[in-house]
PDB file of C-alpha atoms in Angstrom:
ATOM      1  CA  MET A   1      77.571  93.573 -51.387  1.00 95.00           C
ATOM      2  CA  ARG A   2      80.233  92.658 -48.778  1.00 97.00           C
ATOM      3  CA  ILE A   3      81.818  89.314 -49.662  1.00 98.00           C
ATOM      4  CA  ALA A   4      84.194  87.393 -47.455  1.00 98.00           C
ATOM      5  CA  PHE A   5      86.957  85.377 -49.191  1.00 98.00           C
ATOM      6  CA  LEU A   6      88.294  82.690 -46.652  1.00 98.00           C
ATOM      7  CA  ALA A   7      91.868  81.474 -47.332  1.00 98.00           C
ATOM      8  CA  ALA A   8      94.506  79.502 -45.193  1.00 98.00           C
ATOM      9  CA  PRO A   9      97.809  81.237 -44.648  1.00 98.00           C
ATOM     10  CA  GLU A  10      99.366  79.248 -47.414  1.00 97.00           C
ATOM     11  CA  GLY A  11      98.324  77.145 -50.239  1.00 97.00           C
ATOM     12  CA  VAL A  12      95.299  79.067 -52.123  1.00 98.00           C
ATOM     13  CA  GLU A  13      95.245  78.813 -55.854  1.00 98.00           C
ATOM     14  CA  GLN A  14      95.937  82.420 -56.872  1.00 98.00           C
ATOM     15  CA  ILE A  15      93.628  82.813 -59.825  1.00 98.00           C
ATOM     16  CA  GLU A  16      90.830  81.064 -57.828  1.00 98.00           C
ATOM     17  CA  LEU A  17      91.116  83.964 -55.466  1.00 98.00           C
ATOM     18  CA  THR A  18      91.878  86.780 -57.729  1.00 98.00           C
ATOM     19  CA  ASP A  19      89.286  86.069 -60.427  1.00 98.00           C
ATOM     20  CA  PRO A  20      86.219  86.032 -58.106  1.00 98.00           C
ATOM     21  CA  TRP A  21      87.748  88.706 -56.066  1.00 98.00           C
ATOM     22  CA  GLN A  22      87.975  90.980 -59.243  1.00 98.00           C
ATOM     23  CA  ALA A  23      84.494  89.989 -60.350  1.00 98.00           C
ATOM     24  CA  VAL A  24      83.280  91.160 -56.894  1.00 98.00           C
ATOM     25  CA  MET A  25      84.965  94.620 -57.304  1.00 98.00           C
ATOM     26  CA  ASP A  26      83.708  94.992 -60.961  1.00 98.00           C
ATOM     27  CA  ALA A  27      80.187  94.585 -59.538  1.00 97.00           C
ATOM     28  CA  ALA A  28      80.735  97.464 -57.028  1.00 95.00           C
ATOM     29  CA  GLY A  29      81.159  94.875 -54.159  1.00 96.00           C
ATOM     30  CA  ALA A  30      83.538  94.975 -51.303  1.00 98.00           C
ATOM     31  CA  PRO A  31      85.739  91.759 -50.965  1.00 98.00           C
ATOM     32  CA  ARG A  32      87.343  91.063 -47.744  1.00 98.00           C
ATOM     33  CA  LEU A  33      90.169  88.525 -47.184  1.00 98.00           C
ATOM     34  CA  VAL A  34      89.514  86.528 -44.097  1.00 98.00           C
ATOM     35  CA  SER A  35      92.201  83.898 -42.885  1.00 98.00           C
ATOM     36  CA  THR A  36      93.079  82.024 -39.815  1.00 98.00           C
ATOM     37  CA  LYS A  37      96.082  84.348 -39.036  1.00 97.00           C
ATOM     38  CA  PRO A  38      96.622  88.058 -39.405  1.00 97.00           C
ATOM     39  CA  GLY A  39      99.253  89.344 -41.778  1.00 98.00           C
ATOM     40  CA  ARG A  40      99.597  88.038 -45.399  1.00 98.00           C
ATOM     41  CA  ILE A  41      98.672  84.803 -47.116  1.00 98.00           C
ATOM     42  CA  GLN A  42     100.779  83.062 -49.611  1.00 98.00           C
ATOM     43  CA  ALA A  43      99.097  82.170 -52.953  1.00 98.00           C
ATOM     44  CA  TYR A  44     100.190  79.519 -55.339  1.00 97.00           C
ATOM     45  CA  HIS A  45     100.134  78.917 -59.161  1.00 96.00           C
ATOM     46  CA  HIS A  46      99.526  75.004 -58.626  1.00 91.00           C
ATOM     47  CA  LEU A  47     102.672  74.221 -56.655  1.00 92.00           C
ATOM     48  CA  ASP A  48     104.733  77.169 -57.422  1.00 95.00           C
ATOM     49  CA  LYS A  49     104.734  80.205 -54.913  1.00 97.00           C
ATOM     50  CA  ALA A  50     102.992  83.358 -56.439  1.00 97.00           C
ATOM     51  CA  ASP A  51     101.840  86.495 -54.860  1.00 98.00           C
ATOM     52  CA  ALA A  52     101.119  87.187 -51.321  1.00 98.00           C
ATOM     53  CA  PHE A  53      97.993  89.086 -50.142  1.00 98.00           C
ATOM     54  CA  ALA A  54      97.176  91.137 -47.115  1.00 98.00           C
ATOM     55  CA  VAL A  55      94.672  89.769 -44.566  1.00 98.00           C
ATOM     56  CA  ASP A  56      91.696  92.031 -43.748  1.00 98.00           C
ATOM     57  CA  GLU A  57      90.246  90.019 -40.833  1.00 97.00           C
ATOM     58  CA  ASP A  58      90.985  86.907 -39.110  1.00 96.00           C
ATOM     59  CA  VAL A  59      88.412  84.215 -38.373  1.00 97.00           C
ATOM     60  CA  ASP A  60      88.276  85.335 -34.712  1.00 96.00           C
ATOM     61  CA  THR A  61      87.056  88.900 -35.434  1.00 96.00           C
ATOM     62  CA  ALA A  62      85.205  88.305 -38.867  1.00 97.00           C
ATOM     63  CA  ARG A  63      81.397  88.043 -38.368  1.00 97.00           C
ATOM     64  CA  THR A  64      79.094  86.375 -40.766  1.00 97.00           C
ATOM     65  CA  GLY A  65      76.517  88.949 -40.184  1.00 96.00           C
ATOM     66  CA  ASP A  66      78.959  91.655 -41.771  1.00 97.00           C
ATOM     67  CA  PHE A  67      78.815  89.824 -45.085  1.00 98.00           C
ATOM     68  CA  ASP A  68      76.392  88.967 -47.938  1.00 98.00           C
ATOM     69  CA  GLY A  69      78.091  85.835 -48.986  1.00 98.00           C
ATOM     70  CA  LEU A  70      81.375  83.768 -48.902  1.00 98.00           C
ATOM     71  CA  VAL A  71      83.934  82.545 -51.325  1.00 98.00           C
ATOM     72  CA  LEU A  72      86.000  79.486 -50.690  1.00 98.00           C
ATOM     73  CA  PRO A  73      89.092  79.552 -53.301  1.00 98.00           C
ATOM     74  CA  GLY A  74      90.612  76.089 -53.832  1.00 97.00           C
ATOM     75  CA  GLY A  75      94.193  74.941 -54.259  1.00 95.00           C
ATOM     76  CA  VAL A  76      95.083  71.574 -52.831  1.00 94.00           C
ATOM     77  CA  ALA A  77      96.603  72.861 -49.447  1.00 96.00           C
ATOM     78  CA  ASN A  78      94.242  75.735 -48.775  1.00 97.00           C
ATOM     79  CA  PRO A  79      91.202  73.766 -47.915  1.00 97.00           C
ATOM     80  CA  ASP A  80      93.263  70.981 -46.408  1.00 96.00           C
ATOM     81  CA  PHE A  81      94.606  73.581 -43.840  1.00 97.00           C
ATOM     82  CA  LEU A  82      91.264  75.138 -43.337  1.00 98.00           C
ATOM     83  CA  ARG A  83      89.377  72.115 -42.482  1.00 97.00           C
ATOM     84  CA  THR A  84      91.797  71.341 -39.742  1.00 97.00           C
ATOM     85  CA  ASP A  85      91.173  74.693 -38.052  1.00 98.00           C
ATOM     86  CA  ASP A  86      87.851  74.630 -35.870  1.00 98.00           C
ATOM     87  CA  ARG A  87      87.475  78.275 -36.167  1.00 98.00           C
ATOM     88  CA  ALA A  88      87.491  78.324 -39.981  1.00 98.00           C
ATOM     89  CA  VAL A  89      85.015  75.379 -40.273  1.00 98.00           C
ATOM     90  CA  ALA A  90      82.747  77.186 -37.743  1.00 98.00           C
ATOM     91  CA  PHE A  91      82.969  80.361 -39.889  1.00 98.00           C
ATOM     92  CA  VAL A  92      82.058  78.395 -43.060  1.00 98.00           C
ATOM     93  CA  LYS A  93      79.112  76.631 -41.273  1.00 98.00           C
ATOM     94  CA  ALA A  94      77.857  79.813 -39.977  1.00 98.00           C
ATOM     95  CA  PHE A  95      77.019  81.178 -43.616  1.00 98.00           C
ATOM     96  CA  PHE A  96      75.017  77.894 -44.123  1.00 98.00           C
ATOM     97  CA  ASP A  97      73.197  78.499 -40.772  1.00 98.00           C
ATOM     98  CA  ALA A  98      72.343  82.190 -41.663  1.00 97.00           C
ATOM     99  CA  GLY A  99      71.141  81.189 -45.070  1.00 98.00           C
ATOM    100  CA  LYS A 100      73.798  83.197 -46.885  1.00 98.00           C
ATOM    101  CA  PRO A 101      75.237  82.038 -50.317  1.00 98.00           C
ATOM    102  CA  VAL A 102      78.426  80.361 -50.547  1.00 98.00           C
ATOM    103  CA  ALA A 103      80.639  79.843 -53.512  1.00 98.00           C
ATOM    104  CA  ALA A 104      83.375  77.086 -53.707  1.00 98.00           C
ATOM    105  CA  ILE A 105      85.667  76.051 -56.253  1.00 98.00           C
ATOM    106  CA  CYS A 106      88.081  73.201 -56.934  1.00 98.00           C
ATOM    107  CA  HIS A 107      89.219  71.553 -53.841  1.00 98.00           C
ATOM    108  CA  ALA A 108      87.395  73.973 -51.568  1.00 98.00           C
ATOM    109  CA  PRO A 109      84.460  71.536 -51.026  1.00 98.00           C
ATOM    110  CA  TRP A 110      86.705  69.623 -48.560  1.00 97.00           C
ATOM    111  CA  THR A 111      86.197  72.391 -46.017  1.00 98.00           C
ATOM    112  CA  LEU A 112      82.552  72.032 -46.679  1.00 98.00           C
ATOM    113  CA  VAL A 113      82.845  68.240 -46.075  1.00 98.00           C
ATOM    114  CA  GLU A 114      84.387  69.145 -42.575  1.00 98.00           C
ATOM    115  CA  ALA A 115      81.530  71.720 -41.747  1.00 98.00           C
ATOM    116  CA  ASP A 116      78.990  68.836 -42.422  1.00 98.00           C
ATOM    117  CA  VAL A 117      77.074  71.017 -44.901  1.00 98.00           C
ATOM    118  CA  VAL A 118      77.037  68.840 -48.036  1.00 98.00           C
ATOM    119  CA  ARG A 119      74.527  66.278 -46.909  1.00 98.00           C
ATOM    120  CA  GLY A 120      71.424  66.345 -49.394  1.00 98.00           C
ATOM    121  CA  ARG A 121      73.195  68.932 -51.528  1.00 98.00           C
ATOM    122  CA  THR A 122      74.296  68.491 -55.206  1.00 98.00           C
ATOM    123  CA  LEU A 123      77.702  69.970 -55.958  1.00 98.00           C
ATOM    124  CA  THR A 124      80.761  69.779 -58.091  1.00 98.00           C
ATOM    125  CA  SER A 125      84.552  69.990 -57.412  1.00 98.00           C
ATOM    126  CA  TRP A 126      87.789  68.879 -58.693  1.00 98.00           C
ATOM    127  CA  PRO A 127      87.145  65.232 -59.555  1.00 98.00           C
ATOM    128  CA  SER A 128      89.379  63.639 -56.692  1.00 97.00           C
ATOM    129  CA  LEU A 129      86.790  65.046 -54.033  1.00 98.00           C
ATOM    130  CA  ARG A 130      83.917  62.953 -55.500  1.00 98.00           C
ATOM    131  CA  THR A 131      84.141  60.107 -53.015  1.00 98.00           C
ATOM    132  CA  ASP A 132      84.515  62.555 -50.062  1.00 98.00           C
ATOM    133  CA  ILE A 133      81.460  64.396 -51.077  1.00 98.00           C
ATOM    134  CA  ARG A 134      79.350  61.128 -51.476  1.00 98.00           C
ATOM    135  CA  ASN A 135      80.618  59.865 -48.258  1.00 98.00           C
ATOM    136  CA  ALA A 136      79.482  63.056 -46.561  1.00 98.00           C
ATOM    137  CA  GLY A 137      76.086  62.638 -47.901  1.00 98.00           C
ATOM    138  CA  GLY A 138      76.425  64.862 -51.048  1.00 98.00           C
ATOM    139  CA  THR A 139      75.610  64.177 -54.694  1.00 98.00           C
ATOM    140  CA  TRP A 140      78.780  65.010 -56.931  1.00 98.00           C
ATOM    141  CA  VAL A 141      78.214  65.981 -60.440  1.00 98.00           C
ATOM    142  CA  ASP A 142      80.736  66.777 -63.275  1.00 98.00           C
ATOM    143  CA  GLU A 143      79.421  70.199 -64.391  1.00 98.00           C
ATOM    144  CA  GLU A 144      81.283  73.644 -65.161  1.00 98.00           C
ATOM    145  CA  VAL A 145      79.084  75.190 -62.319  1.00 98.00           C
ATOM    146  CA  LYS A 146      76.351  73.796 -60.114  1.00 98.00           C
ATOM    147  CA  VAL A 147      74.013  76.079 -58.192  1.00 98.00           C
ATOM    148  CA  CYS A 148      72.129  74.026 -55.462  1.00 98.00           C
ATOM    149  CA  THR A 149      69.291  75.565 -53.694  1.00 97.00           C
ATOM    150  CA  ALA A 150      68.316  72.436 -51.654  1.00 96.00           C
ATOM    151  CA  GLY A 151      69.383  73.570 -48.306  1.00 94.00           C
ATOM    152  CA  PRO A 152      69.333  76.479 -46.018  1.00 95.00           C
ATOM    153  CA  ASN A 153      71.202  78.542 -48.357  1.00 97.00           C
ATOM    154  CA  THR A 154      72.366  78.607 -52.162  1.00 98.00           C
ATOM    155  CA  LEU A 155      75.633  76.839 -52.798  1.00 98.00           C
ATOM    156  CA  VAL A 156      77.534  77.595 -55.951  1.00 98.00           C
ATOM    157  CA  THR A 157      80.428  75.095 -57.018  1.00 98.00           C
ATOM    158  CA  SER A 158      82.866  74.544 -59.833  1.00 98.00           C
ATOM    159  CA  ARG A 159      85.535  72.093 -60.778  1.00 98.00           C
ATOM    160  CA  LYS A 160      88.600  74.069 -61.705  1.00 98.00           C
ATOM    161  CA  PRO A 161      90.229  77.295 -62.998  1.00 98.00           C
ATOM    162  CA  ALA A 162      88.883  76.777 -66.474  1.00 98.00           C
ATOM    163  CA  ASP A 163      85.390  77.102 -64.940  1.00 98.00           C
ATOM    164  CA  LEU A 164      85.990  80.623 -63.385  1.00 98.00           C
ATOM    165  CA  LYS A 165      83.861  82.643 -65.816  1.00 98.00           C
ATOM    166  CA  ALA A 166      80.855  80.592 -65.096  1.00 98.00           C
ATOM    167  CA  PHE A 167      81.645  80.279 -61.335  1.00 98.00           C
ATOM    168  CA  CYS A 168      81.938  84.039 -61.000  1.00 98.00           C
ATOM    169  CA  ALA A 169      78.815  84.750 -63.045  1.00 98.00           C
ATOM    170  CA  ALA A 170      76.660  82.326 -60.905  1.00 98.00           C
ATOM    171  CA  ALA A 171      78.159  83.405 -57.553  1.00 98.00           C
ATOM    172  CA  LEU A 172      77.678  87.128 -58.348  1.00 98.00           C
ATOM    173  CA  ALA A 173      74.046  86.476 -59.316  1.00 97.00           C
ATOM    174  CA  GLU A 174      73.462  84.863 -55.929  1.00 97.00           C
ATOM    175  CA  PHE A 175      75.380  87.462 -53.975  1.00 98.00           C
ATOM    176  CA  ARG A 176      73.537  90.212 -55.682  1.00 96.00           C
ATOM    177  CA  LYS A 177      70.163  88.453 -54.507  1.00 95.00           C
ATOM    178  CA  ALA A 178      71.491  88.142 -50.902  1.00 94.00           C
ATOM    179  CA  ALA A 179      72.577  92.000 -50.695  1.00 93.00           C
ATOM    180  CA  GLY A 180      69.228  92.962 -52.262  1.00 89.00           C
ATOM    181  CA  ALA A 181      71.061  94.532 -55.345  1.00 70.00           C
TER     182      ALA A 181
END
């Protein structure tokens, strides 16, 4: 089970990266950090700098076909940076086009809105994205975790770090199915 984790060079919420990453590792999976630039990304604890993490691949070399699923961690700045990068948006959209599961938490659905993949889908997020999701044709719900199969792939979403346990469990279940495990 190879899972891509897409993060901008700066602004990812650390726990929304590290908890799903550890869940994939605990399930004998292989997480890979993909970013828009090689080198390292800077994570945050809300607005305070946290740890830096080495990038495994950039979006120019990473191929959707090499992965069984995609995790989009949140953080306010992270998806805002990603949605302004056409390569990152195309990378995300390619998972939907390929029918591969995508898991997005907190503010991460902003990138999904930019990729135009929420139309007809039901998802959750940090509450401030509610209007953006609705304006993009999605249905927003206030739930700990939402698994939506009404589209070309399975979409797993959660609202915030407090939802991480449910988010990781639901995402892993979908990634295992995709990997045939």
